[in-house]
Amino acid sequence: MTMSADTPDASPDDAPSRAELATRVDELENALEEATTEDDGKKMSIIATKGTLDMAYPPLILASTAAAFGYEVTVFHTFWGLDILHEERSKNLQLSSVGNPNMPVPNAIAALPGMDRVTTKMMEKKIEDNDTATIEELIDTSLEMGVEFQACQMTIDLMDYDEDDFYDGVTTGVGAATAIQDMADADIQLLI
Amino acid sequence: MTQYEATETLDVKGENCPMPVVKTKQSIDQLAEGEILEVLATDPGSMSDLGGWADTTDGVELVDQQEGDGVYTHYVRKTE
């Protein structure tokens, strides 16, 4: 005796009918389309934790460039990274030779009072001579391109900063959960 | 060298990473579909960077890149 697979009698009573299966396939196709459509928006999430002149560059360069690639970019600034968004302090970010053996000043000399000022001036001169974009220029450009800069509320309070100290357009009143949510949604996540 | 009918020219000579790519994006956003942007740069990194950007970004196509007299000329078409 033979019985073909599509013989209705072969199915147990609780098996779905063809019509039910067709409906289910339609539902799945719609869900797939929705999921892939939503996925079209590429996202990048950066956590910026450093506020020295050299370490302020990477998050800003990557954020503005990713925006040029069409990414929706969020940069969450915490601890010293807040200084990058601080309107006054961002124009006066410092660079130290201490602990950086690649700098041309020996640690023993670099630790002397006023030496950070000297190494910072050296770097600022190189930036100017090389026509490298300034921190302020990169922030302005990034904001123009729709990058969302977030200032961590806990560290704003810790550092005794005021919400008005930051550039216009900077989001305040956000914490770690907001950063995690952004990272969970993002295609690229970076801690700098 | 092949000449292209560029609608606009963006001069980023003297500027460095990331500005050639970022300003190219800002300029191409102002163009209509099918139009070509000519980008003049002195940053040698712009050859790789603009190529990579155009490859990965929707709606733009790198038509050509030329080098001469220390200037890198890029032609980018807006495709959508």
PDB file of C-alpha atoms in Angstrom:
ATOM      1  CA  MET A   1       0.000   0.000   0.000  1.00  0.00           C
ATOM      2  CA  THR A   2       1.314   3.475  -0.839  1.00  0.00           C
ATOM      3  CA  MET A   3       0.188   6.820   0.415  1.00  0.00           C
ATOM      4  CA  SER A   4       1.468  10.119  -1.026  1.00  0.00           C
ATOM      5  CA  ALA A   5       2.644  12.780   1.383  1.00  0.00           C
ATOM      6  CA  ASP A   6      -0.032  15.268   0.381  1.00  0.00           C
ATOM      7  CA  THR A   7      -2.937  12.989   0.962  1.00  0.00           C
ATOM      8  CA  PRO A   8      -5.065  14.887   3.500  1.00  0.00           C
ATOM      9  CA  ASP A   9      -5.983  11.618   5.223  1.00  0.00           C
ATOM     10  CA  ALA A  10      -2.316  11.033   6.045  1.00  0.00           C
ATOM     11  CA  SER A  11      -2.154  14.067   8.378  1.00  0.00           C
ATOM     12  CA  PRO A  12      -3.058  13.858  12.017  1.00  0.00           C
ATOM     13  CA  ASP A  13      -6.119  15.891  12.990  1.00  0.00           C
ATOM     14  CA  ASP A  14      -4.138  18.779  14.492  1.00  0.00           C
ATOM     15  CA  ALA A  15      -1.905  19.346  11.427  1.00  0.00           C
ATOM     16  CA  PRO A  16      -2.335  22.815   9.823  1.00  0.00           C
ATOM     17  CA  SER A  17      -4.318  23.030   6.593  1.00  0.00           C
ATOM     18  CA  ARG A  18      -2.815  24.363   3.363  1.00  0.00           C
ATOM     19  CA  ALA A  19      -4.649  27.643   3.856  1.00  0.00           C
ATOM     20  CA  GLU A  20      -3.243  28.015   7.364  1.00  0.00           C
ATOM     21  CA  LEU A  21       0.266  27.303   6.093  1.00  0.00           C
ATOM     22  CA  ALA A  22      -0.147  29.849   3.285  1.00  0.00           C
ATOM     23  CA  THR A  23      -1.207  32.465   5.843  1.00  0.00           C
ATOM     24  CA  ARG A  24       1.787  31.607   8.001  1.00  0.00           C
ATOM     25  CA  VAL A  25       4.162  31.946   5.032  1.00  0.00           C
ATOM     26  CA  ASP A  26       2.681  35.373   4.253  1.00  0.00           C
ATOM     27  CA  GLU A  27       3.198  36.434   7.869  1.00  0.00           C
ATOM     28  CA  LEU A  28       6.809  35.288   7.833  1.00  0.00           C
ATOM     29  CA  GLU A  29       7.498  37.036   4.528  1.00  0.00           C
ATOM     30  CA  ASN A  30       6.092  40.270   5.912  1.00  0.00           C
ATOM     31  CA  ALA A  31       8.137  39.929   9.107  1.00  0.00           C
ATOM     32  CA  LEU A  32      11.290  39.274   7.071  1.00  0.00           C
ATOM     33  CA  GLU A  33      10.663  42.308   4.894  1.00  0.00           C
ATOM     34  CA  GLU A  34      10.102  44.470   7.962  1.00  0.00           C
ATOM     35  CA  ALA A  35      13.264  43.187   9.643  1.00  0.00           C
ATOM     36  CA  THR A  36      15.471  43.697   6.609  1.00  0.00           C
ATOM     37  CA  THR A  37      13.998  47.149   5.910  1.00  0.00           C
ATOM     38  CA  GLU A  38      14.771  48.269   9.468  1.00  0.00           C
ATOM     39  CA  ASP A  39      18.275  46.889   9.118  1.00  0.00           C
ATOM     40  CA  ASP A  40      19.006  49.272   6.248  1.00  0.00           C
ATOM     41  CA  GLY A  41      20.017  52.018   8.680  1.00  0.00           C
ATOM     42  CA  LYS A  42      23.623  51.305   9.605  1.00  0.00           C
ATOM     43  CA  LYS A  43      24.617  52.424  13.090  1.00  0.00           C
ATOM     44  CA  MET A  44      27.853  53.096  14.940  1.00  0.00           C
ATOM     45  CA  SER A  45      28.247  53.581  18.659  1.00  0.00           C
ATOM     46  CA  ILE A  46      31.431  55.039  20.165  1.00  0.00           C
ATOM     47  CA  ILE A  47      32.235  55.446  23.846  1.00  0.00           C
ATOM     48  CA  ALA A  48      34.765  58.267  24.336  1.00  0.00           C
ATOM     49  CA  THR A  49      36.546  58.122  27.704  1.00  0.00           C
ATOM     50  CA  LYS A  50      39.746  60.124  27.155  1.00  0.00           C
ATOM     51  CA  GLY A  51      40.228  63.883  27.089  1.00  0.00           C
ATOM     52  CA  THR A  52      43.838  64.440  26.076  1.00  0.00           C
ATOM     53  CA  LEU A  53      44.499  66.305  22.837  1.00  0.00           C
ATOM     54  CA  ASP A  54      45.725  63.185  21.032  1.00  0.00           C
ATOM     55  CA  MET A  55      42.881  60.955  22.254  1.00  0.00           C
ATOM     56  CA  ALA A  56      40.169  63.473  21.357  1.00  0.00           C
ATOM     57  CA  TYR A  57      40.872  62.978  17.652  1.00  0.00           C
ATOM     58  CA  PRO A  58      40.018  59.301  17.018  1.00  0.00           C
ATOM     59  CA  PRO A  59      36.360  59.409  18.158  1.00  0.00           C
ATOM     60  CA  LEU A  60      35.705  62.646  16.248  1.00  0.00           C
ATOM     61  CA  ILE A  61      37.444  61.520  13.046  1.00  0.00           C
ATOM     62  CA  LEU A  62      35.669  58.154  13.067  1.00  0.00           C
ATOM     63  CA  ALA A  63      32.299  59.701  13.946  1.00  0.00           C
ATOM     64  CA  SER A  64      32.384  62.287  11.140  1.00  0.00           C
ATOM     65  CA  THR A  65      33.688  59.745   8.619  1.00  0.00           C
ATOM     66  CA  ALA A  66      31.050  57.155   9.541  1.00  0.00           C
ATOM     67  CA  ALA A  67      28.400  59.860   9.125  1.00  0.00           C
ATOM     68  CA  ALA A  68      29.793  60.431   5.622  1.00  0.00           C
ATOM     69  CA  PHE A  69      29.287  56.683   4.978  1.00  0.00           C
ATOM     70  CA  GLY A  70      25.636  57.096   5.942  1.00  0.00           C
ATOM     71  CA  TYR A  71      25.919  55.645   9.443  1.00  0.00           C
ATOM     72  CA  GLU A  72      23.722  56.934  12.223  1.00  0.00           C
ATOM     73  CA  VAL A  73      26.402  57.748  14.798  1.00  0.00           C
ATOM     74  CA  THR A  74      26.191  58.159  18.565  1.00  0.00           C
ATOM     75  CA  VAL A  75      29.219  59.139  20.652  1.00  0.00           C
ATOM     76  CA  PHE A  76      28.742  58.680  24.402  1.00  0.00           C
ATOM     77  CA  HIS A  77      31.259  60.813  26.319  1.00  0.00           C
ATOM     78  CA  THR A  78      32.143  59.842  29.847  1.00  0.00           C
ATOM     79  CA  PHE A  79      34.861  60.766  32.385  1.00  0.00           C
ATOM     80  CA  TRP A  80      37.636  62.775  30.685  1.00  0.00           C
ATOM     81  CA  GLY A  81      35.910  62.276  27.341  1.00  0.00           C
ATOM     82  CA  LEU A  82      33.419  64.910  28.520  1.00  0.00           C
ATOM     83  CA  ASP A  83      36.092  67.585  28.026  1.00  0.00           C
ATOM     84  CA  ILE A  84      35.857  67.063  24.248  1.00  0.00           C
ATOM     85  CA  LEU A  85      32.256  68.332  24.384  1.00  0.00           C
ATOM     86  CA  HIS A  86      32.965  71.067  26.959  1.00  0.00           C
ATOM     87  CA  GLU A  87      32.917  74.286  24.935  1.00  0.00           C
ATOM     88  CA  GLU A  88      35.682  75.978  26.937  1.00  0.00           C
ATOM     89  CA  ARG A  89      37.849  73.006  27.899  1.00  0.00           C
ATOM     90  CA  SER A  90      37.764  71.469  24.384  1.00  0.00           C
ATOM     91  CA  LYS A  91      39.780  74.457  23.112  1.00  0.00           C
ATOM     92  CA  ASN A  92      42.456  73.802  25.702  1.00  0.00           C
ATOM     93  CA  LEU A  93      42.975  70.022  25.686  1.00  0.00           C
ATOM     94  CA  GLN A  94      46.416  68.999  26.944  1.00  0.00           C
ATOM     95  CA  LEU A  95      48.994  66.454  25.889  1.00  0.00           C
ATOM     96  CA  SER A  96      51.554  64.932  28.275  1.00  0.00           C
ATOM     97  CA  SER A  97      54.858  63.213  27.555  1.00  0.00           C
ATOM     98  CA  VAL A  98      54.719  61.432  30.910  1.00  0.00           C
ATOM     99  CA  GLY A  99      54.221  57.718  30.401  1.00  0.00           C
ATOM    100  CA  ASN A 100      54.534  58.049  26.626  1.00  0.00           C
ATOM    101  CA  PRO A 101      57.968  56.827  25.538  1.00  0.00           C
ATOM    102  CA  ASN A 102      57.206  57.727  21.912  1.00  0.00           C
ATOM    103  CA  MET A 103      57.360  61.432  22.761  1.00  0.00           C
ATOM    104  CA  PRO A 104      60.729  63.167  22.326  1.00  0.00           C
ATOM    105  CA  VAL A 105      60.911  64.282  25.988  1.00  0.00           C
ATOM    106  CA  PRO A 106      62.289  61.909  28.688  1.00  0.00           C
ATOM    107  CA  ASN A 107      59.830  61.168  31.520  1.00  0.00           C
ATOM    108  CA  ALA A 108      62.081  62.770  34.174  1.00  0.00           C
ATOM    109  CA  ILE A 109      61.956  66.075  32.305  1.00  0.00           C
ATOM    110  CA  ALA A 110      58.350  65.657  31.130  1.00  0.00           C
ATOM    111  CA  ALA A 111      57.251  65.462  34.781  1.00  0.00           C
ATOM    112  CA  LEU A 112      58.569  68.965  35.560  1.00  0.00           C
ATOM    113  CA  PRO A 113      55.962  71.684  36.145  1.00  0.00           C
ATOM    114  CA  GLY A 114      54.862  73.389  32.926  1.00  0.00           C
ATOM    115  CA  MET A 115      56.117  70.629  30.637  1.00  0.00           C
ATOM    116  CA  ASP A 116      52.615  69.498  29.609  1.00  0.00           C
ATOM    117  CA  ARG A 117      52.107  73.035  28.330  1.00  0.00           C
ATOM    118  CA  VAL A 118      55.276  72.727  26.254  1.00  0.00           C
ATOM    119  CA  THR A 119      54.402  69.363  24.696  1.00  0.00           C
ATOM    120  CA  THR A 120      50.839  70.574  24.056  1.00  0.00           C
ATOM    121  CA  LYS A 121      52.162  73.678  22.270  1.00  0.00           C
ATOM    122  CA  MET A 122      54.457  71.456  20.182  1.00  0.00           C
ATOM    123  CA  MET A 123      51.527  69.289  19.117  1.00  0.00           C
ATOM    124  CA  GLU A 124      49.271  72.287  18.450  1.00  0.00           C
ATOM    125  CA  LYS A 125      51.972  73.746  16.190  1.00  0.00           C
ATOM    126  CA  LYS A 126      52.251  70.460  14.284  1.00  0.00           C
ATOM    127  CA  ILE A 127      48.457  70.327  13.890  1.00  0.00           C
ATOM    128  CA  GLU A 128      48.457  73.869  12.534  1.00  0.00           C
ATOM    129  CA  ASP A 129      51.428  73.337  10.197  1.00  0.00           C
ATOM    130  CA  ASN A 130      49.894  70.145   8.823  1.00  0.00           C
ATOM    131  CA  ASP A 131      46.476  71.781   8.292  1.00  0.00           C
ATOM    132  CA  THR A 132      44.943  69.047  10.415  1.00  0.00           C
ATOM    133  CA  ALA A 133      41.370  69.864  11.417  1.00  0.00           C
ATOM    134  CA  THR A 134      40.983  71.329  14.908  1.00  0.00           C
ATOM    135  CA  ILE A 135      38.873  69.641  17.591  1.00  0.00           C
ATOM    136  CA  GLU A 136      36.309  72.448  17.333  1.00  0.00           C
ATOM    137  CA  GLU A 137      36.123  72.072  13.551  1.00  0.00           C
ATOM    138  CA  LEU A 138      35.569  68.305  13.865  1.00  0.00           C
ATOM    139  CA  ILE A 139      32.817  68.787  16.454  1.00  0.00           C
ATOM    140  CA  ASP A 140      31.045  71.407  14.313  1.00  0.00           C
ATOM    141  CA  THR A 141      31.311  69.226  11.200  1.00  0.00           C
ATOM    142  CA  SER A 142      30.094  66.131  13.046  1.00  0.00           C
ATOM    143  CA  LEU A 143      27.090  68.009  14.438  1.00  0.00           C
ATOM    144  CA  GLU A 144      26.298  69.321  10.936  1.00  0.00           C
ATOM    145  CA  MET A 145      26.352  65.738   9.680  1.00  0.00           C
ATOM    146  CA  GLY A 146      23.908  64.576  12.304  1.00  0.00           C
ATOM    147  CA  VAL A 147      26.256  62.848  14.765  1.00  0.00           C
ATOM    148  CA  GLU A 148      24.644  62.615  18.184  1.00  0.00           C
ATOM    149  CA  PHE A 149      27.004  63.584  20.988  1.00  0.00           C
ATOM    150  CA  GLN A 150      25.915  62.438  24.422  1.00  0.00           C
ATOM    151  CA  ALA A 151      27.381  63.653  27.726  1.00  0.00           C
ATOM    152  CA  CYS A 152      27.141  61.112  30.547  1.00  0.00           C
ATOM    153  CA  GLN A 153      25.054  62.638  33.336  1.00  0.00           C
ATOM    154  CA  MET A 154      26.823  60.826  36.179  1.00  0.00           C
ATOM    155  CA  THR A 155      30.230  62.213  35.158  1.00  0.00           C
ATOM    156  CA  ILE A 156      28.801  65.705  34.475  1.00  0.00           C
ATOM    157  CA  ASP A 157      27.808  65.714  38.150  1.00  0.00           C
ATOM    158  CA  LEU A 158      31.071  64.085  39.249  1.00  0.00           C
ATOM    159  CA  MET A 159      33.189  66.702  37.459  1.00  0.00           C
ATOM    160  CA  ASP A 160      30.946  69.550  38.666  1.00  0.00           C
ATOM    161  CA  TYR A 161      30.171  70.599  35.100  1.00  0.00           C
ATOM    162  CA  ASP A 162      26.980  72.384  34.140  1.00  0.00           C
ATOM    163  CA  GLU A 163      24.767  71.199  31.291  1.00  0.00           C
ATOM    164  CA  ASP A 164      25.198  74.637  29.682  1.00  0.00           C
ATOM    165  CA  ASP A 165      28.987  74.141  29.514  1.00  0.00           C
ATOM    166  CA  PHE A 166      28.633  71.871  26.491  1.00  0.00           C
ATOM    167  CA  TYR A 167      28.303  72.694  22.801  1.00  0.00           C
ATOM    168  CA  ASP A 168      24.781  73.385  21.542  1.00  0.00           C
ATOM    169  CA  GLY A 169      23.260  70.167  20.275  1.00  0.00           C
ATOM    170  CA  VAL A 170      24.950  67.923  22.853  1.00  0.00           C
ATOM    171  CA  THR A 171      22.524  65.550  24.575  1.00  0.00           C
ATOM    172  CA  THR A 172      22.691  65.500  28.369  1.00  0.00           C
ATOM    173  CA  GLY A 173      20.708  63.525  30.931  1.00  0.00           C
ATOM    174  CA  VAL A 174      21.796  60.116  29.639  1.00  0.00           C
ATOM    175  CA  GLY A 175      23.498  57.194  31.341  1.00  0.00           C
ATOM    176  CA  ALA A 176      25.019  53.767  30.801  1.00  0.00           C
ATOM    177  CA  ALA A 177      21.691  52.177  29.855  1.00  0.00           C
ATOM    178  CA  THR A 178      21.338  54.584  26.923  1.00  0.00           C
ATOM    179  CA  ALA A 179      24.856  53.669  25.808  1.00  0.00           C
ATOM    180  CA  ILE A 180      24.134  49.940  26.075  1.00  0.00           C
ATOM    181  CA  GLN A 181      20.930  50.369  24.083  1.00  0.00           C
ATOM    182  CA  ASP A 182      22.860  52.185  21.336  1.00  0.00           C
ATOM    183  CA  MET A 183      25.591  49.547  21.325  1.00  0.00           C
ATOM    184  CA  ALA A 184      23.032  46.726  21.128  1.00  0.00           C
ATOM    185  CA  ASP A 185      21.503  48.338  18.021  1.00  0.00           C
ATOM    186  CA  ALA A 186      24.822  49.243  16.406  1.00  0.00           C
ATOM    187  CA  ASP A 187      26.785  47.513  13.644  1.00  0.00           C
ATOM    188  CA  ILE A 188      30.059  48.953  14.962  1.00  0.00           C
ATOM    189  CA  GLN A 189      30.853  49.537  18.642  1.00  0.00           C
ATOM    190  CA  LEU A 190      34.063  51.180  19.836  1.00  0.00           C
ATOM    191  CA  LEU A 191      35.487  52.113  23.215  1.00  0.00           C
ATOM    192  CA  ILE A 192      38.080  54.866  22.893  1.00  0.00           C
TER     193      ILE A 192
ATOM    194  CA  MET B   1      43.636  62.392 -19.239  1.00  0.00           C
ATOM    195  CA  THR B   2      39.928  61.894 -19.596  1.00  0.00           C
ATOM    196  CA  GLN B   3      37.829  64.922 -18.857  1.00  0.00           C
ATOM    197  CA  TYR B   4      34.455  64.612 -17.162  1.00  0.00           C
ATOM    198  CA  GLU B   5      31.521  66.973 -17.150  1.00  0.00           C
ATOM    199  CA  ALA B   6      31.505  67.909 -13.484  1.00  0.00           C
ATOM    200  CA  THR B   7      28.564  69.881 -12.130  1.00  0.00           C
ATOM    201  CA  GLU B   8      30.536  71.140  -9.130  1.00  0.00           C
ATOM    202  CA  THR B   9      34.163  71.231  -8.025  1.00  0.00           C
ATOM    203  CA  LEU B  10      35.170  70.753  -4.397  1.00  0.00           C
ATOM    204  CA  ASP B  11      38.615  72.078  -3.543  1.00  0.00           C
ATOM    205  CA  VAL B  12      40.066  70.392  -0.437  1.00  0.00           C
ATOM    206  CA  LYS B  13      43.702  70.976  -1.329  1.00  0.00           C
ATOM    207  CA  GLY B  14      45.786  71.220   1.849  1.00  0.00           C
ATOM    208  CA  GLU B  15      43.155  69.488   3.973  1.00  0.00           C
ATOM    209  CA  ASN B  16      43.761  66.171   5.674  1.00  0.00           C
ATOM    210  CA  CYS B  17      41.851  63.150   6.914  1.00  0.00           C
ATOM    211  CA  PRO B  18      38.931  63.067   7.527  1.00  0.00           C
ATOM    212  CA  MET B  19      38.001  66.289   5.715  1.00  0.00           C
ATOM    213  CA  PRO B  20      38.286  65.221   2.032  1.00  0.00           C
ATOM    214  CA  VAL B  21      35.767  62.394   2.559  1.00  0.00           C
ATOM    215  CA  VAL B  22      33.508  64.342   4.924  1.00  0.00           C
ATOM    216  CA  LYS B  23      33.339  67.401   2.641  1.00  0.00           C
ATOM    217  CA  THR B  24      32.817  65.203  -0.430  1.00  0.00           C
ATOM    218  CA  LYS B  25      29.770  63.683   1.277  1.00  0.00           C
ATOM    219  CA  GLN B  26      28.444  67.139   2.202  1.00  0.00           C
ATOM    220  CA  SER B  27      28.944  68.410  -1.364  1.00  0.00           C
ATOM    221  CA  ILE B  28      27.444  65.391  -3.124  1.00  0.00           C
ATOM    222  CA  ASP B  29      24.324  65.726  -0.978  1.00  0.00           C
ATOM    223  CA  GLN B  30      23.712  69.073  -2.753  1.00  0.00           C
ATOM    224  CA  LEU B  31      23.807  67.492  -6.243  1.00  0.00           C
ATOM    225  CA  ALA B  32      21.007  65.872  -8.229  1.00  0.00           C
ATOM    226  CA  GLU B  33      20.978  62.240  -9.369  1.00  0.00           C
ATOM    227  CA  GLY B  34      23.391  61.614 -12.244  1.00  0.00           C
ATOM    228  CA  GLU B  35      25.505  64.704 -11.602  1.00  0.00           C
ATOM    229  CA  ILE B  36      29.272  64.451 -11.118  1.00  0.00           C
ATOM    230  CA  LEU B  37      31.358  66.086  -8.389  1.00  0.00           C
ATOM    231  CA  GLU B  38      35.022  66.823  -9.054  1.00  0.00           C
ATOM    232  CA  VAL B  39      37.183  66.707  -5.904  1.00  0.00           C
ATOM    233  CA  LEU B  40      40.660  68.268  -5.851  1.00  0.00           C
ATOM    234  CA  ALA B  41      42.873  67.068  -2.997  1.00  0.00           C
ATOM    235  CA  THR B  42      46.540  67.055  -2.027  1.00  0.00           C
ATOM    236  CA  ASP B  43      46.150  64.371   0.674  1.00  0.00           C
ATOM    237  CA  PRO B  44      47.661  61.149  -0.782  1.00  0.00           C
ATOM    238  CA  GLY B  45      45.361  59.187   1.555  1.00  0.00           C
ATOM    239  CA  SER B  46      42.392  60.555  -0.362  1.00  0.00           C
ATOM    240  CA  MET B  47      43.041  58.015  -3.154  1.00  0.00           C
ATOM    241  CA  SER B  48      42.293  55.057  -0.885  1.00  0.00           C
ATOM    242  CA  ASP B  49      39.836  56.857   1.390  1.00  0.00           C
ATOM    243  CA  LEU B  50      37.533  58.261  -1.307  1.00  0.00           C
ATOM    244  CA  GLY B  51      37.613  54.926  -3.157  1.00  0.00           C
ATOM    245  CA  GLY B  52      36.664  53.028  -0.011  1.00  0.00           C
ATOM    246  CA  TRP B  53      33.987  55.532   0.869  1.00  0.00           C
ATOM    247  CA  ALA B  54      32.411  55.385  -2.597  1.00  0.00           C
ATOM    248  CA  ASP B  55      32.498  51.566  -2.639  1.00  0.00           C
ATOM    249  CA  THR B  56      30.732  51.255   0.688  1.00  0.00           C
ATOM    250  CA  THR B  57      28.277  54.145   0.506  1.00  0.00           C
ATOM    251  CA  ASP B  58      24.898  53.856  -1.196  1.00  0.00           C
ATOM    252  CA  GLY B  59      24.012  56.360  -3.881  1.00  0.00           C
ATOM    253  CA  VAL B  60      27.511  57.287  -5.020  1.00  0.00           C
ATOM    254  CA  GLU B  61      29.880  55.869  -7.607  1.00  0.00           C
ATOM    255  CA  LEU B  62      33.569  56.604  -8.129  1.00  0.00           C
ATOM    256  CA  VAL B  63      33.946  57.402 -11.822  1.00  0.00           C
ATOM    257  CA  ASP B  64      37.685  58.013 -11.923  1.00  0.00           C
ATOM    258  CA  GLN B  65      40.742  59.068  -9.948  1.00  0.00           C
ATOM    259  CA  GLN B  66      43.678  60.922 -11.498  1.00  0.00           C
ATOM    260  CA  GLU B  67      47.014  62.076 -10.162  1.00  0.00           C
ATOM    261  CA  GLY B  68      49.201  64.881 -11.446  1.00  0.00           C
ATOM    262  CA  ASP B  69      51.391  67.699 -10.097  1.00  0.00           C
ATOM    263  CA  GLY B  70      50.747  66.650  -6.514  1.00  0.00           C
ATOM    264  CA  VAL B  71      46.987  66.992  -6.924  1.00  0.00           C
ATOM    265  CA  TYR B  72      44.645  64.038  -6.686  1.00  0.00           C
ATOM    266  CA  THR B  73      41.489  64.537  -8.717  1.00  0.00           C
ATOM    267  CA  HIS B  74      38.463  62.381  -7.989  1.00  0.00           C
ATOM    268  CA  TYR B  75      35.216  62.178  -9.938  1.00  0.00           C
ATOM    269  CA  VAL B  76      32.195  60.974  -8.011  1.00  0.00           C
ATOM    270  CA  ARG B  77      28.734  60.496  -9.520  1.00  0.00           C
ATOM    271  CA  LYS B  78      25.552  60.684  -7.499  1.00  0.00           C
ATOM    272  CA  THR B  79      23.518  57.623  -8.510  1.00  0.00           C
ATOM    273  CA  GLU B  80      20.346  58.033  -6.464  1.00  0.00           C
TER     274      GLU B  80
END
